[in-house]
Short mmCIF file of C-alpha atoms and ligand atoms in Angstrom, two decimals:
data_model
loop_
_atom_site.label_atom_id
_atom_site.label_comp_id
_atom_site.label_asym_id
_atom_site.label_seq_id
_atom_site.Cartn_x
_atom_site.Cartn_y
_atom_site.Cartn_z
CA MET I 1 239.86 142.62 114.39
CA LYS I 2 236.51 141.12 115.30
CA ILE I 3 233.91 143.87 115.63
CA ALA I 4 230.34 143.52 116.89
CA ILE I 5 227.73 146.13 116.02
CA LEU I 6 224.71 146.43 118.28
CA SER I 7 221.90 147.60 116.01
CA ARG I 8 218.22 146.77 115.58
CA ASN I 9 218.55 146.50 111.81
CA LYS I 10 221.55 145.85 109.59
CA LYS I 11 219.86 147.56 106.66
CA LEU I 12 219.89 150.99 108.32
CA TYR I 13 222.20 153.39 106.50
CA SER I 14 224.59 153.98 109.42
CA THR I 15 224.86 150.28 110.25
CA ARG I 16 225.38 149.39 106.61
CA ARG I 17 228.13 151.96 106.21
CA LEU I 18 229.93 150.77 109.34
CA ILE I 19 229.83 147.16 108.08
CA GLU I 20 231.16 148.23 104.67
CA ALA I 21 233.92 150.37 106.17
CA ALA I 22 235.03 147.67 108.61
CA GLU I 23 235.08 144.98 105.92
CA ALA I 24 236.95 147.26 103.52
CA LEU I 25 239.64 147.61 106.19
CA GLY I 26 239.88 143.84 106.57
CA HIS I 27 237.90 143.31 109.77
CA GLU I 28 235.34 140.66 110.62
CA VAL I 29 231.96 142.22 111.48
CA MET I 30 228.84 140.81 113.09
CA VAL I 31 225.59 142.69 113.68
CA ALA I 32 223.56 141.63 116.70
CA ASP I 33 220.02 142.89 117.19
CA THR I 34 220.38 144.50 120.62
CA LEU I 35 216.98 143.43 121.94
CA HIS I 36 217.64 139.80 120.96
CA CYS I 37 220.87 139.52 122.96
CA TYR I 38 220.56 137.75 126.31
CA MET I 39 222.95 136.87 129.08
CA ASP I 40 223.62 135.35 132.46
CA ILE I 41 224.55 138.41 134.45
CA THR I 42 225.55 136.44 137.56
CA SER I 43 228.14 134.20 135.94
CA ASN I 44 231.72 134.94 137.05
CA LYS I 45 232.70 134.64 133.40
CA PRO I 46 230.41 137.21 131.75
CA THR I 47 229.11 136.35 128.29
CA VAL I 48 226.57 137.62 125.80
CA GLN I 49 224.41 135.07 123.97
CA TYR I 50 222.80 135.64 120.60
CA LYS I 51 220.68 133.15 118.66
CA GLY I 52 221.91 130.24 120.79
CA GLU I 53 225.58 131.15 120.47
CA GLU I 54 228.08 132.83 122.71
CA LEU I 55 229.57 136.06 121.36
CA ASN I 56 233.21 135.76 122.35
CA ASP I 57 236.64 136.94 121.20
CA TYR I 58 235.36 140.31 120.06
CA ASP I 59 237.88 143.15 120.09
CA ALA I 60 235.40 146.00 119.85
CA VAL I 61 231.70 146.71 120.00
CA ILE I 62 229.95 149.59 118.22
CA PRO I 63 226.71 150.53 120.00
CA ARG I 64 223.98 151.94 117.77
CA ILE I 65 221.36 152.14 120.48
CA GLY I 66 218.18 154.07 119.70
CA ALA I 67 216.67 156.34 122.36
CA SER I 68 213.69 154.03 122.84
CA ILE I 69 215.86 151.06 123.91
CA THR I 70 218.47 152.89 126.01
CA PHE I 71 217.69 150.91 129.16
CA TYR I 72 218.16 147.41 127.71
CA GLY I 73 220.75 148.48 125.15
CA THR I 74 223.12 149.94 127.73
CA ALA I 75 222.77 146.77 129.84
CA VAL I 76 223.86 144.62 126.88
CA LEU I 77 226.74 147.00 126.19
CA ARG I 78 227.77 146.92 129.87
CA GLN I 79 227.99 143.14 129.65
CA PHE I 80 230.42 143.47 126.71
CA GLU I 81 232.43 145.93 128.82
CA MET I 82 232.59 143.40 131.67
CA MET I 83 233.96 140.89 129.15
CA GLY I 84 236.73 143.36 128.34
CA VAL I 85 235.46 144.22 124.84
CA TYR I 86 236.37 147.78 123.82
CA PRO I 87 233.19 149.89 123.42
CA LEU I 88 233.29 152.73 120.87
CA ASN I 89 231.12 154.70 123.29
CA GLU I 90 230.75 153.30 126.77
CA SER I 91 227.46 152.50 128.43
CA VAL I 92 227.78 155.09 131.19
CA ALA I 93 228.42 157.87 128.67
CA ILE I 94 225.43 156.84 126.58
CA SER I 95 223.11 156.84 129.61
CA ARG I 96 224.47 160.22 130.64
CA SER I 97 223.87 161.77 127.22
CA ARG I 98 220.33 160.35 127.01
CA ASP I 99 219.30 162.26 130.12
CA LYS I 100 218.81 165.77 128.76
CA LEU I 101 218.68 167.45 132.15
CA ARG I 102 221.78 165.71 133.41
CA SER I 103 223.62 166.51 130.16
CA LEU I 104 222.84 170.21 130.25
CA GLN I 105 223.74 170.41 133.94
CA LEU I 106 227.12 168.75 133.26
CA LEU I 107 227.83 170.99 130.26
CA SER I 108 226.85 174.08 132.21
CA ARG I 109 229.09 173.12 135.12
CA LYS I 110 232.05 173.00 132.74
CA GLY I 111 231.27 176.39 131.24
CA ILE I 112 229.94 175.27 127.82
CA GLY I 113 227.72 177.94 126.20
CA LEU I 114 224.05 176.98 126.43
CA PRO I 115 220.78 178.75 125.64
CA VAL I 116 219.31 180.09 128.90
CA THR I 117 217.28 177.04 129.95
CA GLY I 118 214.78 176.27 132.70
CA PHE I 119 213.44 172.84 133.61
CA CYS I 120 210.14 172.23 135.21
CA HIS I 121 207.59 169.59 136.00
CA ALA I 122 204.90 171.32 138.02
CA PRO I 123 205.80 174.94 138.71
CA ASP I 124 203.28 176.74 140.89
CA ASN I 125 204.28 180.07 139.45
CA ILE I 126 204.49 180.01 135.66
CA GLN I 127 204.97 183.79 135.51
CA ASP I 128 208.10 183.47 137.60
CA LEU I 129 209.42 180.60 135.48
CA ILE I 130 208.96 182.67 132.30
CA LYS I 131 210.69 185.60 133.96
CA LEU I 132 213.55 183.33 135.11
CA VAL I 133 214.49 182.44 131.52
CA GLY I 134 214.16 186.00 130.21
CA GLY I 135 210.57 186.14 128.92
CA ALA I 136 208.99 185.46 125.49
CA PRO I 137 209.74 184.51 122.78
CA LEU I 138 210.59 181.10 124.24
CA VAL I 139 211.14 177.59 122.97
CA ILE I 140 209.31 174.98 125.01
CA LYS I 141 210.42 171.35 124.68
CA LEU I 142 209.03 168.08 125.85
CA LEU I 143 211.91 166.16 127.37
CA GLU I 144 210.86 162.93 125.74
CA GLY I 145 210.64 164.38 122.20
CA THR I 146 212.91 163.52 119.26
CA GLN I 147 213.24 164.77 115.69
CA GLY I 148 211.77 168.11 116.61
CA ILE I 149 208.42 166.70 117.80
CA GLY I 150 207.35 168.38 121.02
CA VAL I 151 209.45 171.49 120.33
CA VAL I 152 207.26 174.60 120.26
CA LEU I 153 208.07 178.25 119.65
CA ALA I 154 205.92 180.51 121.84
CA GLU I 155 206.28 184.01 120.44
CA THR I 156 204.35 185.86 123.12
CA HIS I 157 204.13 185.72 126.89
CA LYS I 158 200.51 184.56 126.63
CA ALA I 159 201.39 181.75 124.19
CA ALA I 160 204.25 180.62 126.44
CA GLU I 161 201.94 180.50 129.43
CA SER I 162 199.32 178.44 127.55
CA VAL I 163 201.85 175.95 126.19
CA ILE I 164 203.48 175.46 129.59
CA GLU I 165 200.05 174.96 131.14
CA ALA I 166 199.08 172.45 128.46
CA PHE I 167 202.26 170.40 128.94
CA MET I 168 201.84 170.55 132.72
CA GLY I 169 198.34 169.17 132.26
CA LEU I 170 199.95 166.17 130.56
CA LYS I 171 202.28 165.78 133.56
CA ALA I 172 205.27 166.05 131.24
CA ASN I 173 208.80 167.16 132.09
CA ILE I 174 209.62 170.21 130.03
CA MET I 175 212.44 172.55 129.21
CA VAL I 176 211.80 176.26 128.72
CA GLN I 177 214.53 177.84 126.65
CA GLU I 178 215.65 181.19 125.34
CA TYR I 179 214.77 181.42 121.62
CA ILE I 180 217.95 181.93 119.59
CA LYS I 181 216.30 184.00 116.85
CA GLU I 182 219.60 185.06 115.30
CA ALA I 183 220.33 181.40 114.40
CA GLY I 184 217.83 182.02 111.59
CA GLY I 185 216.32 178.54 111.66
CA ALA I 186 219.73 176.91 111.25
CA ASP I 187 221.74 174.65 113.49
CA ILE I 188 225.14 173.06 113.11
CA ARG I 189 225.81 169.33 113.52
CA CYS I 190 229.42 168.62 114.44
CA LEU I 191 230.54 165.03 114.16
CA VAL I 192 233.24 164.45 116.76
CA ILE I 193 235.60 161.47 116.76
CA GLY I 194 238.11 161.44 119.62
CA ASP I 195 239.49 164.95 119.98
CA LYS I 196 238.51 166.22 116.51
CA VAL I 197 235.48 167.47 114.62
CA VAL I 198 235.82 165.32 111.48
CA ALA I 199 232.76 166.67 109.63
CA ALA I 200 230.25 169.46 110.11
CA MET I 201 227.06 170.51 108.37
CA LYS I 202 224.58 173.30 108.66
CA ARG I 203 220.94 172.28 108.69
CA GLN I 204 218.53 174.98 107.54
CA ALA I 205 214.85 174.87 108.39
CA GLN I 206 212.24 175.12 105.67
CA GLU I 207 210.74 178.55 105.00
CA GLY I 208 208.35 179.46 107.85
CA GLU I 209 209.75 176.81 110.24
CA PHE I 210 212.31 177.32 113.02
CA ARG I 211 213.19 173.65 113.53
CA SER I 212 215.99 172.55 111.23
CA ASN I 213 215.60 168.78 111.66
CA LEU I 214 216.06 166.98 108.33
CA HIS I 215 212.99 164.92 109.28
CA ARG I 216 211.05 168.20 109.34
CA GLY I 217 212.07 169.12 105.80
CA GLY I 218 215.32 170.92 106.66
CA SER I 219 218.19 170.91 104.17
CA ALA I 220 221.88 170.32 104.83
CA GLU I 221 225.08 171.86 103.51
CA VAL I 222 228.77 171.90 104.40
CA ILE I 223 229.88 174.64 106.75
CA LYS I 224 233.20 175.98 107.95
CA LEU I 225 233.39 176.09 111.73
CA THR I 226 235.06 178.77 113.81
CA PRO I 227 237.80 177.60 116.20
CA GLU I 228 235.43 178.37 119.10
CA GLU I 229 232.71 176.13 117.61
CA ARG I 230 235.23 173.33 117.09
CA SER I 231 236.49 173.48 120.64
CA THR I 232 232.93 173.72 122.02
CA ALA I 233 231.97 170.53 120.14
CA VAL I 234 235.07 168.59 121.17
CA ARG I 235 234.83 169.68 124.80
CA SER I 236 231.12 168.80 124.94
CA ALA I 237 231.79 165.26 123.69
CA ARG I 238 234.60 164.89 126.21
CA ILE I 239 232.46 166.13 129.11
CA MET I 240 229.86 163.50 128.23
CA GLY I 241 232.61 160.87 128.00
CA LEU I 242 231.75 160.05 124.38
CA ASN I 243 234.43 159.08 121.82
CA VAL I 244 231.99 159.57 118.97
CA ALA I 245 229.24 162.16 119.19
CA GLY I 246 227.01 164.42 117.16
CA VAL I 247 227.05 167.82 118.85
CA ASP I 248 224.28 170.23 117.84
CA ILE I 249 225.15 173.90 118.10
CA LEU I 250 223.27 177.15 117.45
CA ARG I 251 225.08 180.35 116.46
CA SER I 252 223.89 182.89 119.00
CA ASN I 253 224.83 186.52 119.69
CA HIS I 254 226.65 185.23 122.76
CA GLY I 255 228.73 182.68 120.83
CA PRO I 256 228.09 179.00 120.07
CA VAL I 257 225.45 177.38 122.30
CA VAL I 258 225.00 173.62 122.56
CA MET I 259 221.53 172.13 122.26
CA GLU I 260 222.29 168.45 122.44
CA VAL I 261 225.04 165.84 122.41
CA ASN I 262 223.98 162.71 120.55
CA SER I 263 225.68 159.39 121.30
CA SER I 264 224.47 157.50 118.19
CA PRO I 265 224.68 160.17 115.50
CA GLY I 266 223.18 159.19 112.13
CA LEU I 267 225.76 158.99 109.35
CA ARG I 268 223.57 159.53 106.31
CA GLY I 269 222.96 163.30 106.55
CA ILE I 270 226.55 164.14 107.42
CA GLU I 271 228.17 161.80 104.86
CA GLU I 272 225.87 163.01 102.09
CA ALA I 273 226.32 166.69 102.93
CA THR I 274 230.10 166.56 103.31
CA GLY I 275 231.09 163.65 101.03
CA LYS I 276 233.29 162.35 103.85
CA ASP I 277 233.81 158.72 104.80
CA VAL I 278 232.81 159.15 108.44
CA ALA I 279 232.20 155.40 108.85
CA GLY I 280 235.78 154.72 107.72
CA MET I 281 237.10 157.28 110.19
CA ILE I 282 235.17 155.58 113.01
CA ILE I 283 236.68 152.20 112.16
CA LYS I 284 240.18 153.70 111.96
CA PHE I 285 239.63 155.28 115.39
CA ILE I 286 238.72 151.85 116.76
CA GLU I 287 241.85 150.33 115.17
CA LYS I 288 243.98 152.84 117.08
CA GLN I 289 242.11 152.77 120.38
CA ALA I 290 240.73 149.27 120.97
CA LYS I 291 242.41 147.43 123.82
CA PRO I 292 240.91 144.86 126.19
CA TYR I 293 239.24 146.41 129.25
CA LYS I 294 239.85 149.96 127.97
CA THR I 295 236.97 151.95 129.43
CA GLN I 296 236.76 154.63 132.03
CA THR I 297 234.40 152.64 134.22
CA ARG I 298 234.36 148.97 133.05
CA GLY I 299 230.61 149.21 133.30
CA LYS I 300 230.81 150.02 137.00
CA GLY I 301 229.03 153.37 136.79
P1 ADP Y 401 215.04 167.28 118.89
O1 ADP Y 401 216.06 166.71 119.85
O2 ADP Y 401 213.67 166.72 119.02
O3 ADP Y 401 215.56 167.36 117.48
P2 ADP Y 401 215.87 169.97 119.38
O4 ADP Y 401 216.00 170.46 120.75
O5 ADP Y 401 217.14 169.58 118.66
O6 ADP Y 401 214.83 168.78 119.35
O7 ADP Y 401 215.11 171.07 118.51
C1 ADP Y 401 214.75 170.89 117.16
C2 ADP Y 401 215.20 172.07 116.30
O8 ADP Y 401 214.56 173.27 116.75
C3 ADP Y 401 216.68 172.35 116.40
O9 ADP Y 401 217.42 171.58 115.46
C4 ADP Y 401 216.77 173.84 116.12
O10 ADP Y 401 216.81 174.08 114.72
C5 ADP Y 401 215.47 174.37 116.67
N1 ADP Y 401 215.67 174.89 118.05
C6 ADP Y 401 215.66 174.15 119.18
N2 ADP Y 401 215.89 174.91 120.27
C7 ADP Y 401 216.03 176.16 119.83
C8 ADP Y 401 216.27 177.44 120.48
N3 ADP Y 401 216.40 177.52 121.82
N4 ADP Y 401 216.36 178.53 119.70
C9 ADP Y 401 216.24 178.44 118.35
N5 ADP Y 401 215.99 177.30 117.69
C10 ADP Y 401 215.90 176.17 118.40
#
């Protein structure tokens, strides 16, 4: 097969591993820097151009689109979809998963366990908002944050009020969430491919920290999932329309609760913690699934 990878940098661990895995399985791979792709979107024969050449005859495209370039990245991916190239994750699903409010609303509608969560932009009655989500302690999150930045634990009612006020002063969109204390500073990353969790790890926060992000000094280890956790992860990926996803779960007293569904999950942490060849599994999934024009929306969404 001819596989294109959309990635800003071919030296990134995940990109490198996908290239290696695809080549090891006998495929031809090309990495295109997403922001350097360009195209005539009005042509009746859609194409994608890169460095003066037309990218044609590709069987599959693997999007590795960072949060900061979602807008342009999904447009490039949509163009591939219009050309009939099979996308590992399709553009509509990526856009959906990048909108945290939309994602949580969709998951909630389908009955996926979630921490009690409120959204707000400019509430006139902060007391009522705090009451709505069950009172302190609360986790307050900036919608635009990643890697745990902009995620604050407010242990008291007063602290929650001050943090919400401060974020409101910045005119930010925020999420106010029940604090899952019993998770003990740990979360679970489930790597879903198709209808299976192929690898899972527990990330444990450093002593004195509640955020388990590896970028915040958390550590990772293999974990055995319960059947309920497995089905929660697989269903969450399916609801988002993602073939490959990293689903983050907390173990709460009321069962597994989903925090986030990530459409470009990093491979380093999970491969190192579990010793599994996740990149190889992704390529094998593409081998089975890739067919021309096989998307749910053909970029129409
Ligand atoms: P980001 O997307 O920036 O990584 P998250 O929402 O995943 O932000 O939060 C970062 C970390 O904080 C999580 O991995 C988890 O360990 C912890 N955390 C987030 N929300 C909660 C919560 N409601 N209760 C307990 N811990 C939480």
